[in-house]
Coordinates of C-alpha atoms in Angstrom, one line a residue:
M1 CA 73.9 -47.0 -88.9
S2 CA 72.6 -48.9 -85.8
K3 CA 69.0 -48.6 -84.8
P4 CA 68.2 -47.2 -81.1
Q5 CA 67.4 -49.9 -78.7
D6 CA 65.2 -49.6 -75.4
Q7 CA 66.4 -50.0 -72.0
Q8 CA 65.8 -53.5 -72.0
G9 CA 67.7 -53.9 -75.1
G10 CA 65.0 -54.3 -77.5
H11 CA 64.1 -52.6 -80.7
T12 CA 62.1 -49.5 -81.0
E13 CA 59.4 -49.2 -83.5
P14 CA 59.7 -46.6 -86.0
G15 CA 57.8 -43.3 -84.9
E16 CA 57.8 -44.1 -81.2
N17 CA 60.0 -41.6 -80.0
E18 CA 58.5 -38.8 -82.1
P19 CA 56.9 -35.9 -80.2
E20 CA 53.1 -35.5 -79.9
P21 CA 51.3 -32.8 -81.7
R22 CA 50.7 -29.5 -79.6
S23 CA 47.0 -29.9 -79.6
Q24 CA 47.3 -33.5 -78.4
Q25 CA 49.7 -32.2 -75.5
K26 CA 47.2 -29.5 -74.0
L27 CA 44.4 -32.1 -73.9
S28 CA 46.6 -34.8 -72.2
I29 CA 47.5 -32.6 -69.1
Y30 CA 44.2 -33.5 -67.5
D31 CA 43.2 -36.8 -66.2
E32 CA 39.7 -37.8 -67.2
D33 CA 38.7 -37.6 -63.3
D34 CA 40.2 -34.0 -62.6
V35 CA 37.9 -31.0 -62.0
P36 CA 38.4 -28.0 -64.0
F37 CA 39.7 -24.9 -62.4
Q38 CA 36.7 -22.9 -63.0
D39 CA 34.4 -25.2 -61.2
L40 CA 36.5 -25.3 -58.2
S41 CA 36.8 -21.6 -58.1
Q42 CA 32.8 -21.2 -58.0
S43 CA 32.6 -24.0 -55.0
T44 CA 35.0 -22.0 -52.8
V45 CA 33.1 -18.7 -53.5
K46 CA 29.7 -20.3 -52.7
R47 CA 31.4 -21.7 -49.3
C48 CA 33.1 -18.6 -48.0
L49 CA 29.5 -16.7 -48.8
Y50 CA 27.5 -19.2 -46.7
L51 CA 30.0 -19.2 -44.2
G52 CA 29.9 -15.3 -44.0
M53 CA 26.0 -15.4 -44.0
G54 CA 26.1 -17.9 -41.0
I55 CA 28.6 -15.8 -39.1
V56 CA 26.3 -12.8 -39.6
A57 CA 23.3 -14.6 -38.4
I58 CA 25.3 -15.6 -35.3
V59 CA 26.4 -12.1 -34.7
I60 CA 22.6 -10.6 -35.1
T61 CA 21.2 -13.4 -32.7
S62 CA 24.0 -12.7 -30.1
A63 CA 23.1 -9.1 -30.2
F64 CA 19.6 -9.7 -29.2
V65 CA 20.6 -12.5 -26.8
I66 CA 23.7 -11.5 -25.1
T67 CA 22.9 -8.7 -22.4
V68 CA 25.2 -5.8 -21.2
P69 CA 24.6 -4.4 -17.7
R70 CA 24.5 -0.8 -17.3
E71 CA 26.3 0.4 -14.0
I72 CA 26.7 3.3 -11.8
Q73 CA 29.9 3.9 -9.4
L74 CA 29.1 5.2 -5.9
P75 CA 31.5 5.5 -2.9
F76 CA 30.5 3.5 0.1
E77 CA 31.7 2.7 3.6
Y78 CA 31.6 -0.6 5.4
R79 CA 29.8 -1.0 8.7
G80 CA 29.4 -4.5 9.3
G81 CA 30.5 -6.8 12.2
L82 CA 28.7 -5.0 15.1
R83 CA 25.2 -4.0 15.6
E84 CA 25.3 -0.4 16.0
V85 CA 22.9 2.5 16.7
I86 CA 24.0 5.9 15.6
Y87 CA 22.3 9.1 16.7
Q88 CA 22.5 11.6 13.7
Y89 CA 20.1 13.8 12.3
P90 CA 19.3 15.8 9.0
E91 CA 19.0 19.1 10.5
K92 CA 21.2 21.2 13.0
I93 CA 20.6 20.4 16.8
Y94 CA 21.9 21.8 20.0
L95 CA 23.3 19.5 22.7
L96 CA 22.0 20.8 26.2
K97 CA 23.5 18.3 28.3
A98 CA 25.3 14.8 28.0
H99 CA 24.2 12.1 30.5
I100 CA 26.8 9.6 29.6
D101 CA 30.4 9.3 28.6
T102 CA 32.1 7.1 25.8
G103 CA 32.6 3.6 27.2
E104 CA 29.9 3.6 29.5
T105 CA 27.5 0.9 29.5
V106 CA 23.8 1.6 28.9
S107 CA 20.5 -0.4 29.1
V108 CA 17.0 0.1 27.7
G109 CA 15.8 3.5 28.8
T110 CA 18.8 5.1 30.1
P111 CA 19.0 8.7 29.7
L112 CA 21.5 9.8 27.2
A113 CA 21.6 13.4 25.9
T114 CA 19.3 16.4 26.1
I115 CA 18.9 18.1 22.7
T116 CA 16.8 20.8 21.0
S117 CA 16.3 22.2 17.6
E118 CA 13.8 24.1 15.7
K119 CA 12.1 21.1 14.5
I120 CA 12.0 19.7 18.1
V121 CA 10.4 22.9 19.2
Q122 CA 7.7 22.6 16.4
L123 CA 7.0 19.1 17.1
I124 CA 6.7 19.9 20.8
Q125 CA 4.2 22.5 20.4
T126 CA 2.3 20.6 18.0
I127 CA 2.1 17.7 20.8
D128 CA 1.2 20.5 23.2
E129 CA -1.5 21.8 21.2
S130 CA -3.1 18.1 20.5
R131 CA -2.9 17.3 24.3
R132 CA -4.7 20.7 25.1
D133 CA -7.3 19.6 22.4
L134 CA -7.5 16.4 23.8
E135 CA -8.1 17.5 27.4
L136 CA -10.6 20.1 26.3
Y137 CA -12.8 17.5 24.8
Q138 CA -12.3 15.3 27.8
T139 CA -13.2 18.0 30.2
F140 CA -16.0 20.1 28.4
Q141 CA -17.2 18.6 25.0
R142 CA -17.6 15.1 26.1
P143 CA -19.5 15.7 29.1
V144 CA -21.9 17.7 26.9
N145 CA -21.9 15.1 24.2
E146 CA -23.1 12.6 26.8
K147 CA -25.8 14.6 28.2
G148 CA -27.0 15.5 24.7
I149 CA -27.1 11.8 24.2
E150 CA -28.8 10.7 27.7
L151 CA -31.3 13.4 26.6
L152 CA -32.0 11.7 23.3
R153 CA -32.4 8.4 25.0
I154 CA -34.8 9.8 27.4
K155 CA -36.9 11.3 24.7
R156 CA -36.8 7.9 22.9
A157 CA -38.1 6.1 25.9
G158 CA -40.7 8.6 26.3
V159 CA -42.3 8.1 22.8
E160 CA -41.9 4.4 23.1
N161 CA -43.9 4.4 26.1
R162 CA -46.6 6.9 24.3
L163 CA -46.4 4.3 21.3
Q164 CA -47.2 1.5 23.6
L165 CA -50.1 3.2 25.3
A166 CA -51.6 4.4 22.1
T167 CA -51.6 0.7 20.8
K168 CA -53.1 -0.7 23.9
A169 CA -55.9 2.0 23.8
A170 CA -56.5 1.6 20.2
Q171 CA -56.7 -2.3 20.7
R172 CA -59.1 -1.7 23.9
H173 CA -61.2 0.7 22.1
Q174 CA -61.2 -1.6 19.0
S175 CA -62.7 -4.5 21.3
I176 CA -65.2 -2.4 23.2
T177 CA -66.6 -0.6 19.9
T178 CA -66.7 -4.2 18.3
K179 CA -68.9 -5.5 21.1
E180 CA -71.2 -2.4 21.2
L181 CA -71.7 -2.5 17.6
Q182 CA -72.8 -6.2 17.8
N183 CA -75.3 -5.4 20.5
L184 CA -76.7 -2.3 18.6
R185 CA -77.1 -4.4 15.5
Q186 CA -78.8 -7.3 17.5
Q187 CA -81.1 -4.4 19.0
A188 CA -81.8 -3.0 15.6
E189 CA -82.5 -6.5 14.2
S190 CA -84.9 -7.1 17.2
R191 CA -86.7 -3.9 16.6
R192 CA -87.2 -4.7 12.9
R193 CA -88.8 -8.1 13.4
Q194 CA -91.2 -6.3 16.0
Y195 CA -91.9 -3.5 13.6
Q196 CA -92.9 -6.2 10.9
R197 CA -95.3 -8.3 13.6
N198 CA -96.8 -4.9 14.3
Q199 CA -97.5 -4.2 10.6
S200 CA -99.2 -7.8 10.3
L201 CA -101.1 -6.8 13.4
H202 CA -102.2 -3.5 12.0
T203 CA -103.3 -5.0 8.9
K204 CA -105.7 -7.1 10.6
S205 CA -106.7 -4.1 12.6
A206 CA -105.4 -5.6 15.8
L207 CA -103.1 -2.7 16.2
S208 CA -103.8 0.9 16.3
D209 CA -101.9 3.5 14.1
Q210 CA -100.3 5.1 17.1
A211 CA -98.8 2.0 18.5
L212 CA -97.2 1.2 14.8
E213 CA -95.9 4.5 14.3
Q214 CA -94.2 3.9 17.7
S215 CA -92.8 0.8 16.6
Q216 CA -91.4 2.5 13.3
I217 CA -89.8 5.3 15.5
S218 CA -88.0 2.8 17.8
L219 CA -86.7 0.9 14.8
L220 CA -85.3 3.8 13.1
E221 CA -83.6 5.0 16.3
A222 CA -82.2 1.8 16.6
E223 CA -80.5 1.8 13.1
Q224 CA -79.6 5.5 13.6
L225 CA -77.7 4.7 16.7
H226 CA -76.0 1.8 15.1
L227 CA -74.7 3.9 12.1
L228 CA -73.5 6.6 14.4
T229 CA -71.5 4.1 16.3
D230 CA -70.1 2.4 13.4
R231 CA -69.0 5.8 12.1
D232 CA -67.4 6.9 15.4
Q233 CA -65.8 3.7 15.7
H234 CA -64.3 4.1 12.2
E235 CA -63.1 7.6 12.9
E236 CA -61.6 6.6 16.1
T237 CA -59.7 3.7 14.4
M238 CA -58.5 6.1 12.0
A239 CA -57.3 8.7 14.4
N240 CA -55.6 6.0 16.5
A241 CA -53.6 5.0 13.4
K242 CA -52.6 8.4 12.7
L243 CA -51.4 8.8 16.1
Q244 CA -49.3 5.5 16.0
E245 CA -47.9 6.5 12.6
S246 CA -46.9 9.8 14.0
L247 CA -45.2 8.3 17.0
K248 CA -43.4 5.7 15.0
N249 CA -41.9 8.5 12.8
E250 CA -41.0 10.4 15.7
L251 CA -39.4 7.5 17.3
A252 CA -37.3 6.7 14.1
L253 CA -36.1 10.1 13.9
L254 CA -34.9 10.0 17.5
E255 CA -33.2 6.9 17.1
A256 CA -31.3 8.5 14.0
Q257 CA -30.5 11.3 15.9
L258 CA -29.4 9.1 18.9
Q259 CA -26.9 7.0 16.6
N260 CA -25.6 10.3 14.9
A261 CA -24.6 11.6 18.3
I262 CA -22.8 8.7 19.4
I263 CA -21.1 8.5 16.1
E264 CA -20.2 12.1 16.2
D265 CA -19.0 11.7 19.8
K266 CA -16.9 8.6 18.9
L267 CA -15.5 10.5 15.8
Q268 CA -14.4 13.5 17.8
A269 CA -12.9 11.4 20.4
A270 CA -10.9 9.5 17.9
Q271 CA -9.8 12.6 16.0
T272 CA -8.6 14.2 18.9
Q273 CA -6.6 11.1 20.2
Q274 CA -5.3 10.4 17.0
R275 CA -4.1 14.2 16.6
Y276 CA -2.1 13.4 19.8
D277 CA -0.7 9.9 19.1
L278 CA 0.5 11.2 15.6
A279 CA 2.3 14.1 17.0
R280 CA 4.1 11.9 19.6
Q281 CA 4.8 9.3 17.0
R282 CA 6.4 11.7 14.4
L283 CA 8.5 12.8 17.3
Q284 CA 9.6 9.3 18.3
R285 CA 10.3 8.4 14.6
H286 CA 12.6 11.0 14.1
Y287 CA 14.3 11.2 17.3
G288 CA 13.7 7.6 18.7
P289 CA 12.7 7.0 22.4
S290 CA 12.7 10.3 24.3
K291 CA 11.2 12.2 27.3
I292 CA 9.7 15.6 26.3
A293 CA 10.6 18.6 28.4
A294 CA 10.4 22.5 27.8
N295 CA 11.1 22.9 24.2
S296 CA 13.8 19.8 24.2
I297 CA 13.7 16.1 24.5
T298 CA 16.0 13.8 26.6
L299 CA 17.1 10.9 24.3
K300 CA 16.8 7.4 25.9
S301 CA 18.6 4.3 24.8
S302 CA 16.5 1.8 22.9
V303 CA 19.1 -1.2 23.4
D304 CA 21.4 -2.7 25.8
G305 CA 25.1 -1.7 24.9
T306 CA 28.1 0.4 25.1
V307 CA 28.7 3.9 24.3
S308 CA 31.4 3.7 21.2
M309 CA 31.4 7.5 20.5
R310 CA 30.0 10.7 22.1
I311 CA 30.5 14.3 20.7
E312 CA 32.9 16.4 23.1
N313 CA 32.9 20.0 23.7
E314 CA 30.5 20.9 21.3
S315 CA 27.1 22.2 21.8
E316 CA 26.1 22.7 18.2
I317 CA 26.1 19.6 16.0
A318 CA 25.7 20.0 12.3
P319 CA 23.3 18.1 10.2
Q320 CA 24.2 14.4 9.5
E321 CA 27.0 14.6 12.2
Y322 CA 27.2 12.0 14.8
L323 CA 26.1 12.8 18.2
L324 CA 26.7 9.5 19.8
R325 CA 27.0 5.9 18.9
L326 CA 26.1 2.6 20.6
Q327 CA 27.4 -0.7 20.2
A328 CA 24.7 -3.3 20.8
G329 CA 26.4 -6.7 20.0
A330 CA 27.1 -8.4 16.8
G331 CA 25.0 -7.8 13.7
K332 CA 24.7 -8.3 10.1
P333 CA 27.2 -6.4 8.0
Y334 CA 26.0 -3.7 5.6
A335 CA 27.5 -0.7 4.1
Y336 CA 26.3 2.8 3.5
A337 CA 26.6 4.6 0.0
E338 CA 25.6 8.2 -0.8
S339 CA 24.2 9.1 -4.4
P340 CA 24.0 12.3 -6.2
S341 CA 20.5 13.7 -7.4
S342 CA 21.6 12.9 -10.9
A343 CA 21.7 9.0 -10.3
I344 CA 19.2 8.6 -7.3
G345 CA 16.5 8.1 -9.7
L346 CA 18.0 5.0 -11.2
V347 CA 18.6 2.8 -8.3
K348 CA 15.8 1.0 -6.8
K349 CA 15.7 -1.5 -3.9
G350 CA 16.9 -4.9 -4.8
H351 CA 19.2 -4.0 -7.3
R352 CA 22.6 -6.0 -7.3
V353 CA 25.6 -4.3 -6.0
V354 CA 29.4 -5.5 -6.3
L355 CA 31.7 -3.9 -3.4
R356 CA 35.1 -3.1 -4.4
Y357 CA 37.5 -2.0 -1.5
D358 CA 40.4 0.6 -1.9
A359 CA 42.4 -1.4 0.8
F360 CA 41.9 -4.7 -0.9
P361 CA 42.6 -4.6 -4.8
H362 CA 39.7 -6.8 -6.4
Y363 CA 42.1 -8.5 -8.7
Y364 CA 43.8 -9.9 -5.9
Y365 CA 41.3 -10.3 -2.9
G366 CA 37.9 -10.4 -5.2
T367 CA 34.7 -8.4 -4.2
M368 CA 31.8 -8.5 -1.8
T369 CA 28.2 -8.9 -3.2
A370 CA 25.2 -6.8 -2.0
E371 CA 22.0 -5.4 -2.8
I372 CA 20.0 -2.2 -2.0
D373 CA 18.3 -2.4 1.2
T374 CA 16.9 1.2 1.9
I375 CA 16.9 4.3 -0.1
S376 CA 16.5 7.7 1.9
S377 CA 13.7 10.1 0.5
S378 CA 15.2 13.1 1.5
P379 CA 19.2 14.4 0.9
S380 CA 21.8 15.3 3.5
A381 CA 23.1 18.7 3.9
Q382 CA 25.5 18.2 1.0
G383 CA 22.8 17.1 -1.1
Q384 CA 23.6 13.4 -1.2
Y385 CA 21.1 10.8 -0.6
P386 CA 22.0 7.9 1.7
I387 CA 21.6 4.3 0.4
R388 CA 22.0 1.1 2.8
L389 CA 23.7 -1.9 1.2
S390 CA 22.9 -5.3 2.8
I391 CA 25.9 -7.4 2.3
R392 CA 24.9 -11.2 1.2
E393 CA 28.3 -12.5 0.5
L394 CA 31.7 -11.7 2.0
N395 CA 33.7 -14.1 -0.2
R396 CA 37.2 -14.0 0.3
L397 CA 37.3 -10.8 2.2
E398 CA 35.5 -12.1 5.2
G399 CA 37.4 -11.5 8.5
K400 CA 39.7 -8.9 6.7
V401 CA 37.5 -5.8 6.4
I402 CA 36.7 -3.6 9.2
N403 CA 34.4 -0.8 10.2
G404 CA 35.2 2.5 8.2
M405 CA 36.9 0.8 5.1
R406 CA 35.6 2.6 1.9
G407 CA 35.7 1.7 -1.6
M408 CA 33.7 1.7 -4.7
A409 CA 30.0 0.3 -5.3
S410 CA 29.2 -0.9 -8.7
I411 CA 25.2 -1.0 -8.7
T412 CA 23.7 -2.7 -11.9
V413 CA 20.7 -0.4 -12.8
E414 CA 19.5 -2.2 -15.8
E415 CA 20.6 -5.1 -18.2
K416 CA 19.8 -5.0 -21.9
P417 CA 20.6 -6.8 -25.1
I418 CA 23.6 -5.3 -27.3
M419 CA 21.1 -4.4 -30.0
D420 CA 19.3 -2.4 -27.9
Y421 CA 22.2 -0.1 -27.3
L422 CA 23.3 -0.2 -31.0
L423 CA 19.8 0.9 -31.8
R424 CA 19.4 3.5 -29.2
A425 CA 22.8 4.9 -30.7
F426 CA 21.4 4.7 -34.2
L427 CA 18.4 6.6 -33.4
K428 CA 19.9 9.2 -31.3
H429 CA 22.3 10.1 -34.3
T430 CA 19.4 10.2 -36.7
S431 CA 17.5 12.5 -34.5
M432 CA 20.3 14.8 -34.2
D433 CA 20.8 15.0 -38.1

């Protein structure tokens, strides 16, 4: 029997083609550089764990960084392109007479319409009362005040004159008394020397006792006269000082009374004039330039323009209804929105607004950007608060929109991070529990 040969035709050694033991087969399936299955599984788990922690960190950071705006939706009306003056009032008014017609051109000061209302009557009564007070003050009170002020000035001048006279008299008396005291002092010194000589002569029996006694009496009289004069001068000086002090106090009191009278007069004049001016300003602020008549006012145009609309065949105009409208040339575009009482506390001047028009779908034509310009502090008859929106960018809608177009305004009232909303919802849920 021939031996098996290899593919090259060579001979095979005994035992070469015999199978290896099973234990050796299990060990030979790995290469010496292979990683075990168990180590590879642990590395993958760690990588997935790190990746998950990174994603969680990114999500949490984003929740604190990314802000979400809170918006409210309000209907609005576009009123741009033309500078327009609208005459409408929050209370019911009555049209007594119309002085212009639609399409008529007016200038500043042109009478437009004569109207009245309960508020107009009250304001006119206030103006009349303040004007009467002003006239009464100017006619009666002011002359009385001026006479009182003039009387105080005369009294002040009299006291000043008396003070000057008292000062001069004191100075003159002081000068005279000083000279008189000096003479009396010299006279007393002279008599004292004479008395001393007489004493010396009397000692030498050259002078009689009677002559010495007469010399002594003369010395005593001179010294007594000097003392009395000095005392009188001191008392007179004190009396003059008291008189001057009294006159100075009286002068200061009259000066204070005079200043108080002048200030009081100016204060009364300012108060009466201010009440009158404020009453007229209140009327003009509510109704614009006007002329006051008997329980009514005649509105005057504040601009040069054209009457674009005037109410016809109606004598009673409801609150917020247009009485008339004047077009005064080109102006900046703006819009008016109305907010209910539930949302008026959220909107603030300067809030960003996005305007979407019903006639121009925003996904085709885009939107306009605006901001809140003014917010009315009083509601209309329907309970809505008017809001004026200043349009900043017309974008692709420039030249397409016209006055009166309506839409929806999205007002951004606040922007907060996502985490704030999540925590707010969580706290609200826990408080309910």
